[in-house]
Short mmCIF file of C-alpha atoms in Angstrom, two decimals:
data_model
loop_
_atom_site.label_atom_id
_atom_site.label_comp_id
_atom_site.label_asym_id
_atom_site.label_seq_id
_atom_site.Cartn_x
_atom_site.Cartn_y
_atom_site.Cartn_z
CA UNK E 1 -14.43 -0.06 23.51
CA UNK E 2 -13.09 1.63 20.52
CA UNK E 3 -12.81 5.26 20.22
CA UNK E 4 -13.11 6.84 17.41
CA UNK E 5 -12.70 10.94 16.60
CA UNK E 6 -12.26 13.09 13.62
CA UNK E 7 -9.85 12.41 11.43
CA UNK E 8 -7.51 15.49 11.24
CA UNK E 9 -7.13 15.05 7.59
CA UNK E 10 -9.87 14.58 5.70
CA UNK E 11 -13.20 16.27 6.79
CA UNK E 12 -16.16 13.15 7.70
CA UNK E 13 -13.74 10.65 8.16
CA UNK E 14 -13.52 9.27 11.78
CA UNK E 15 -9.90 7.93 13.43
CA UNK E 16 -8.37 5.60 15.74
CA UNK E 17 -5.11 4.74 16.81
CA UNK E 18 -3.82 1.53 17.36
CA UNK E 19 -0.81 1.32 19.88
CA UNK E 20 2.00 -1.16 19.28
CA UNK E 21 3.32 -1.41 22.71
CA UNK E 22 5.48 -4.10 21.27
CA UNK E 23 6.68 -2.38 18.43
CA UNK E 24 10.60 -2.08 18.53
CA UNK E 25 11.65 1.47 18.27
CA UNK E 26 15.75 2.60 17.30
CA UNK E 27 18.00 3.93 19.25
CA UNK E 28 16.96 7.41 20.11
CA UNK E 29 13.76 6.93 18.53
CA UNK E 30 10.43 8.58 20.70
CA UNK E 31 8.02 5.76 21.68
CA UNK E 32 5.63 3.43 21.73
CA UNK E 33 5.02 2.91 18.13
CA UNK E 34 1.18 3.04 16.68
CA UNK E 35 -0.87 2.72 13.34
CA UNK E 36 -3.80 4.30 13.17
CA UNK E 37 -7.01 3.46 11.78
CA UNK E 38 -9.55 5.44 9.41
CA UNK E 39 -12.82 4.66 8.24
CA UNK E 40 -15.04 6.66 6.04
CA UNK E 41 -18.33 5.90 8.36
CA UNK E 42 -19.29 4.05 11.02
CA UNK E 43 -21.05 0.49 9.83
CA UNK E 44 -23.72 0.67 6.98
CA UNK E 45 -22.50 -2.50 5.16
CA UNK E 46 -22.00 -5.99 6.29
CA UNK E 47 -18.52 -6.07 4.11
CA UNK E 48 -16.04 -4.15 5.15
CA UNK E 49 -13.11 -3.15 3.05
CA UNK E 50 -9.16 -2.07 4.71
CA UNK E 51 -6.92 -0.72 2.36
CA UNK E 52 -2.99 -0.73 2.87
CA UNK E 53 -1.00 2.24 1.44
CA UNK E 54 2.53 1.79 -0.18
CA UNK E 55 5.97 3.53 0.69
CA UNK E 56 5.47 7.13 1.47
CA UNK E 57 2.37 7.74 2.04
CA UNK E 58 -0.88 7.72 3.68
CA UNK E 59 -4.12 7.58 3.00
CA UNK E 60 -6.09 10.57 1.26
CA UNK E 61 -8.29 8.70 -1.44
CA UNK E 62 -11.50 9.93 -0.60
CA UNK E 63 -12.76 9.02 -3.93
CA UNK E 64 -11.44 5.56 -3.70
CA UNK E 65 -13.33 5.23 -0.52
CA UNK E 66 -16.93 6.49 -2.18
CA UNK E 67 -16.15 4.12 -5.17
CA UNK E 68 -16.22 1.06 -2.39
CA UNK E 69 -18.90 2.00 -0.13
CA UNK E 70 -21.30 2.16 -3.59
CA UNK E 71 -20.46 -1.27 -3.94
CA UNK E 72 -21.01 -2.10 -0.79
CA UNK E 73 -18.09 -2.25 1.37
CA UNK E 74 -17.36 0.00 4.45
CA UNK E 75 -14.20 1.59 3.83
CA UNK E 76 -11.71 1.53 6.31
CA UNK E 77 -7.35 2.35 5.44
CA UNK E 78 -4.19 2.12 8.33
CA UNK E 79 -1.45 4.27 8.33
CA UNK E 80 0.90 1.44 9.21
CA UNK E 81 3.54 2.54 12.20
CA UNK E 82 5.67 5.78 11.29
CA UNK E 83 3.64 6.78 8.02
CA UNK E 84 1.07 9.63 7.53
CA UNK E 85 -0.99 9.81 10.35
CA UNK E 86 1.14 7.17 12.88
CA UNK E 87 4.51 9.41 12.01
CA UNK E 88 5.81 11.08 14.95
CA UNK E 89 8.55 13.81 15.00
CA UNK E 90 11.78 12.17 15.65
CA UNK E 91 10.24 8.78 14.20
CA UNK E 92 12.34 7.00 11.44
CA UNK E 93 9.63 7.46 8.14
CA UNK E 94 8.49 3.88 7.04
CA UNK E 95 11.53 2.28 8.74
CA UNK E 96 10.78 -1.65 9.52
CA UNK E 97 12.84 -4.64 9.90
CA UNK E 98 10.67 -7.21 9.08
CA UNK E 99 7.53 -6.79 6.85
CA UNK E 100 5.79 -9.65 9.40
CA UNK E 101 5.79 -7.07 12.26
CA UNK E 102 3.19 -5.18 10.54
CA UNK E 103 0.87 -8.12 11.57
CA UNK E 104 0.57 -6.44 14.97
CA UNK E 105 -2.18 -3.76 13.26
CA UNK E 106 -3.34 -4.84 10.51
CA UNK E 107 -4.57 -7.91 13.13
CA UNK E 108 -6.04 -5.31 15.65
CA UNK E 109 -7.63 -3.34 12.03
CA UNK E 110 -9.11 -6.93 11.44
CA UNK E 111 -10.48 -7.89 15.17
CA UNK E 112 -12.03 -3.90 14.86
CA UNK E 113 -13.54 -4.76 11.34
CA UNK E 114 -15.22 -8.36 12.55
CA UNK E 115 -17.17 -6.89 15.43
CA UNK E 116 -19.13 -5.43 12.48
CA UNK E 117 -18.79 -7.49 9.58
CA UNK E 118 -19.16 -10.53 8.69
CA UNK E 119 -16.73 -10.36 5.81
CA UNK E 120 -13.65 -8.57 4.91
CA UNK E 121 -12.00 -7.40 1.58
CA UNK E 122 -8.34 -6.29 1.95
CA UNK E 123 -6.63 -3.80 -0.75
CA UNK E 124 -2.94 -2.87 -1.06
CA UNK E 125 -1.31 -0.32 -3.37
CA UNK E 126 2.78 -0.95 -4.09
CA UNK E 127 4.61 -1.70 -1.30
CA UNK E 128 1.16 -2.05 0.62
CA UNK E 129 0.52 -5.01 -1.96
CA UNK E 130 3.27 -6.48 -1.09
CA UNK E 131 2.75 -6.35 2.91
CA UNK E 132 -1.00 -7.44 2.06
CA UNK E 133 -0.06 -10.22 0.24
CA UNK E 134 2.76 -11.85 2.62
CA UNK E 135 -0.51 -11.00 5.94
CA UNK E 136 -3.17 -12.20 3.95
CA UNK E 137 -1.08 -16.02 3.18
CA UNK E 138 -0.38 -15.97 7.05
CA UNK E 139 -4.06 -15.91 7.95
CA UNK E 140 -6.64 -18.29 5.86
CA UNK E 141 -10.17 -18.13 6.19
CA UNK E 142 -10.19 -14.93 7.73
CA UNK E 143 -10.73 -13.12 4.26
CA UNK E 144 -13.15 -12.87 1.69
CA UNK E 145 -10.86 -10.66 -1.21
CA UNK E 146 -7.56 -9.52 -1.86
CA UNK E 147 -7.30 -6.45 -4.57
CA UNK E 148 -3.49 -5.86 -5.22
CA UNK E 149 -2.85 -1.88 -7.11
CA UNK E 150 0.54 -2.02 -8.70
CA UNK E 151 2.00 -4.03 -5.83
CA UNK E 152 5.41 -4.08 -5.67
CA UNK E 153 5.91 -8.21 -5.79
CA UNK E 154 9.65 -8.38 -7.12
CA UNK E 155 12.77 -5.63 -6.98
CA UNK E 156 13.22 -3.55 -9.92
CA UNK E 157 15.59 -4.10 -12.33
CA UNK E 158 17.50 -6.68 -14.10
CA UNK E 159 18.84 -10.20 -12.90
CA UNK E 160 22.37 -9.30 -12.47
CA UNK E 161 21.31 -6.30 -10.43
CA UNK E 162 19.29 -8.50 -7.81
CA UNK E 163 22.54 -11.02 -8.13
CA UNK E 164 24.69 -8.30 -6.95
CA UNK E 165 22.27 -6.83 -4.44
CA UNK E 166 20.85 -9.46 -2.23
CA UNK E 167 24.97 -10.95 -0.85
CA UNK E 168 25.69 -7.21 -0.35
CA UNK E 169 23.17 -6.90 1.24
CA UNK E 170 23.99 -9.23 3.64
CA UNK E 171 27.58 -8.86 4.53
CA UNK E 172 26.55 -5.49 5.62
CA UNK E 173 24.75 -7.04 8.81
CA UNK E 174 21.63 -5.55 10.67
CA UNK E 175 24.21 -3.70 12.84
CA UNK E 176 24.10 -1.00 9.59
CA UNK E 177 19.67 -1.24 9.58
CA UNK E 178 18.95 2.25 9.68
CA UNK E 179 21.94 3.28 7.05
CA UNK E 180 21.06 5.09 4.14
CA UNK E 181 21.43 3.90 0.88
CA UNK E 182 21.62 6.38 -1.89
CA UNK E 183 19.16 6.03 -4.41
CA UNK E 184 18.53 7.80 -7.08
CA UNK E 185 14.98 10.03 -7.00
CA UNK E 186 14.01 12.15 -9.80
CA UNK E 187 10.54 13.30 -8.29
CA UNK E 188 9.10 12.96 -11.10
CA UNK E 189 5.82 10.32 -10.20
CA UNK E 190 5.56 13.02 -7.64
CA UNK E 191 5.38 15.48 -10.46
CA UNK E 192 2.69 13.64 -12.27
CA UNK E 193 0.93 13.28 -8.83
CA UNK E 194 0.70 16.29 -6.80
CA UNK E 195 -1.61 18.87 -7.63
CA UNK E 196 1.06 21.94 -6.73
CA UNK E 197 3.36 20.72 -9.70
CA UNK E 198 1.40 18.52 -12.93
CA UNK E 199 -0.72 16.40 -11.01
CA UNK E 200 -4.56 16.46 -9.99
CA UNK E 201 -3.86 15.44 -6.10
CA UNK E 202 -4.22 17.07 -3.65
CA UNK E 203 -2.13 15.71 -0.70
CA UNK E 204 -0.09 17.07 2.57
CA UNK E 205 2.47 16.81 1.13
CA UNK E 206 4.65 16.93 4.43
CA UNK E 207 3.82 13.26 4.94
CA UNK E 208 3.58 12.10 1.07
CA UNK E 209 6.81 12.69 -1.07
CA UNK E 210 8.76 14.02 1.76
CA UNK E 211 12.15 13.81 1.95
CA UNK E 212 12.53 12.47 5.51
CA UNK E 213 11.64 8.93 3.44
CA UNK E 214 14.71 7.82 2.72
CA UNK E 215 15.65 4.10 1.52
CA UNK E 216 17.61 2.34 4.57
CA UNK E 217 19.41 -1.09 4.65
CA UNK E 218 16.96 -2.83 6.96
CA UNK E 219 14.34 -1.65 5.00
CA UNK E 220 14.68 -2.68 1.73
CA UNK E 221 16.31 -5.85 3.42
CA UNK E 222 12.96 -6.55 4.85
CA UNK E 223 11.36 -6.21 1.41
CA UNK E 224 13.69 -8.24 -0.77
CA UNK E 225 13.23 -10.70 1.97
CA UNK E 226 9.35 -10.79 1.18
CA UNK E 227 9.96 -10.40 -2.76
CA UNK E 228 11.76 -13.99 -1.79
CA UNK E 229 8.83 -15.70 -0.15
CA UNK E 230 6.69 -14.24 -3.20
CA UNK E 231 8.93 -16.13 -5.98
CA UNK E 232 8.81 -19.16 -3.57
CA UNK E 233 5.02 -19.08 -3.82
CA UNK E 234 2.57 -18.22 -1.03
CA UNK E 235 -1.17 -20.32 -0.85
CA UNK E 236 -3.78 -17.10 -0.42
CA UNK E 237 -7.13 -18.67 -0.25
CA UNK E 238 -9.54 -16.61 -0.95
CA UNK E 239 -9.94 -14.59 -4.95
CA UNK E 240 -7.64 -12.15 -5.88
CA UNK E 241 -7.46 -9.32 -8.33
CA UNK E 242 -3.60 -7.95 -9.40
CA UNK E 243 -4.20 -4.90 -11.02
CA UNK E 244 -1.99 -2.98 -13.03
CA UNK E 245 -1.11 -0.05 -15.37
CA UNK E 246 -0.73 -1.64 -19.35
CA UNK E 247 2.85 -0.30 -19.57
CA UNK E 248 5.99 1.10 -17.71
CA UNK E 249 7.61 4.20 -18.44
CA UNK E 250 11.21 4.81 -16.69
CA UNK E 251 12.47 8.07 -18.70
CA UNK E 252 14.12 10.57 -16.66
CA UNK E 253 13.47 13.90 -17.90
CA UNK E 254 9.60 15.35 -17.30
CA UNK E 255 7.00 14.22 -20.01
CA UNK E 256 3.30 14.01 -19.53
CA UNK E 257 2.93 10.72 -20.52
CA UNK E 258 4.10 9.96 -17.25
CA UNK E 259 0.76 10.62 -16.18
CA UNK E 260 -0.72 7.64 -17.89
CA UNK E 261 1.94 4.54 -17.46
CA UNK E 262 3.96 3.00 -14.09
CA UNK E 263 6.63 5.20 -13.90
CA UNK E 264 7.93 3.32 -10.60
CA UNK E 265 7.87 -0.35 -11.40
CA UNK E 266 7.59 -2.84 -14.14
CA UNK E 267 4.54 -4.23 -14.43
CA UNK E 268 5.48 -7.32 -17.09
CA UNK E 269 7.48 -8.32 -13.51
CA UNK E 270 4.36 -7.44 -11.79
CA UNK E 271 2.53 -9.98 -13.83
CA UNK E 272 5.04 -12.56 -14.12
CA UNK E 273 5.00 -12.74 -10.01
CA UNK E 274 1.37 -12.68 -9.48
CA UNK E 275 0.93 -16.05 -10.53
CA UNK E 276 2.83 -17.01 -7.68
CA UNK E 277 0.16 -15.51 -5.06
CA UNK E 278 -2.78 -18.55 -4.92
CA UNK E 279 -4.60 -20.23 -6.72
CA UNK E 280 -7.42 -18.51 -8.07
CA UNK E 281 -6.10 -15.05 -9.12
CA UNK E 282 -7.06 -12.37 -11.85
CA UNK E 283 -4.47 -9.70 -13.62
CA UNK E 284 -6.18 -7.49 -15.26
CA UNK E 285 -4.03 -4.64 -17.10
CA UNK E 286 -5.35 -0.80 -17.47
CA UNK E 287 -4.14 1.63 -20.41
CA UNK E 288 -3.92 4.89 -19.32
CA UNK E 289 -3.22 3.84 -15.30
CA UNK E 290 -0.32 5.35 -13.18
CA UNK E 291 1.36 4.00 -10.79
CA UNK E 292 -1.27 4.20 -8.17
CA UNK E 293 -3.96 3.23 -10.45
CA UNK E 294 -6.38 5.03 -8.25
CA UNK E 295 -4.72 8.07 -9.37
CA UNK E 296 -4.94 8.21 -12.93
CA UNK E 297 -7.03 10.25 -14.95
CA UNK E 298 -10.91 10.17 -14.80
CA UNK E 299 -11.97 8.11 -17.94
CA UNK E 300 -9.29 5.84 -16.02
CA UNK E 301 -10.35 5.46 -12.73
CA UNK E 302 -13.69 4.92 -14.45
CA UNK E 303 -12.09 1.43 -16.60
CA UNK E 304 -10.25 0.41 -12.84
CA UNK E 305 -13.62 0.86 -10.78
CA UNK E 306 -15.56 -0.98 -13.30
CA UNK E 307 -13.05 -3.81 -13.06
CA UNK E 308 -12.77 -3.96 -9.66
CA UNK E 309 -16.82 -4.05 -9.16
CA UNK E 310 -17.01 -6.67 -12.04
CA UNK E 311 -14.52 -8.61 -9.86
CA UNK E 312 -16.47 -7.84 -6.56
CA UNK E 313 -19.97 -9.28 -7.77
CA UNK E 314 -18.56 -12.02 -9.04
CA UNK E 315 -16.53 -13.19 -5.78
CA UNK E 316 -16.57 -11.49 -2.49
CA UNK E 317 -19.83 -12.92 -1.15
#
């Protein structure tokens, strides 16, 4: 039987971890991996929803979670293996070789949410979208929604930058996986996020926006591999809602209207990918959303909860 306990983060929230005994660790690296489940109650719906966070980070949307269960969804979110709550000192933060071997709990997260439910929703935010997207293709029937926020579905920046990347990328071998690669950071979607600099969010900020994140070979090798099978099409069967900010903004110097565009990807290439996720999909573009659209201001959040219940009614049975 499960167990669930309090969740040391967020006060009536309930926790349970997920081990990976499978899960393979680095050299030096403490073991056995785990993700670890939250919910925001036990079972009051018949839908449940589980909600994917993107590169560092974890989940701390409370507000999110309200919005959901008023439409009638239990709320449940993973910390996938070495983010937020999963991270364990001496871990590598958000390291992974393969985006596929985060099947391992968002499958157990599934199996927990059917014992109670007879349908699921799944939601993914950036990099989160992306894993949601390439799990959700790998498993028909077994879903009743996908709701993508700002996922990350192609690298950023232009053509002859990809051109260059991807061979590099290769000759330098998974020997080099947990490498470094220096890339540039100017903090400032942190900035517009965090509540102890511009933002409104509150967040512990020792697993969010920490610098232990770093951007390794193997990593972003495992995400240009899915941005790969994304452009060559994937066959998700069930509705799905892409969701976006209405522009990008990539200045590098502080400016508050940072707090009301994408200042981390480009969501025309957002939009010009999603097409390539099913069949029956809907992109629907907010003015005024951030990056994590869940994050933007309240007259916002008001336009992206409105859309995503519209969306809800009208599909996920």
């Amino acid at each position: 039987m499960t167990q669930w306990v309090e969740d040391r983060y967020l006060a009536g929230y309930e926790q349970t971890r997920i081990e990976l005994p499978e899960g393979a660790v680095v050299p030096g690296e403490p073991g056995p991996l785990d993700a670890v489940l939250v919910r925001r109650n036990p079972p009051t719906h018949r839908r449940a929803m589980l909600y994917v966070h993107g590169w560092n980070d974890y989940f701390f949307q409370t507000h999110l979670a309200d919005r959901m269960d008023a439409l009638g969804f239990d709320f449940h979110a993973i910390d996938l293996r070495r983010y937020g709550r999963s991270l364990r000192e001496g871990q590598v933060p958000g390291f992974i070789t393969d985006l596929d071997d985060y099947s391992a709990e968002l499958d157990a997260a599934l199996t927990e949410l059917m014992r109670e439910h007879d349908s699921v929703t799944l939601m993914g935010h950036s990099t989160g979208g992306l894993i949601a997207s390439l799990w959700a293709d790998r498993r028909p029937g077994l879903l009743d929604g996908v709701i993508l926020n700002s996922p990350w579905l192609d690298l950023q920046g232009s053509a002859l930058r990809k051109a260059v990347t991807t061979p590099v990328m290769r000759r330098l071998g998974p020997g080099l996986a947990t490498r470094v690669l220096p890339m540039p950071n100017n903090g400032l979607y942190n900035r517009a996020v965090f509540a102890s600099l511009d933002g409104e969010w509150v967040v512990d900020e020792s697993i969010k926006g920490g610098p232990g994140f770093q951007v390794r070979i193997g990593w972003l090798a495992a995400v240009m591999a899915g941005h790969a099978r994304v452009a060559q099409g994937l066959s998700i069967d069930c509705p799905i809602l892409v969701l976006t900010s209405a522009r990008s903004d990539f200045r590098d110097e502080w400016d508050p209207a940072l707090k009301s565009a994408d200042g981390v990807l480009d969501v025309e290439q957002i939009a010009r990918r999603a097409v390539q996720l099913g069949s029956h999909m809907t992109l629907v573009k907010i003015e005024g959303g951030m990056h994590d659209l869940a994050l933007s201001a309240a007259p916002v959040r008001e336009v992206l909860f409105d859309e995503i219940g519209r969306w809800a009614r009208t599909y996920v049975v």
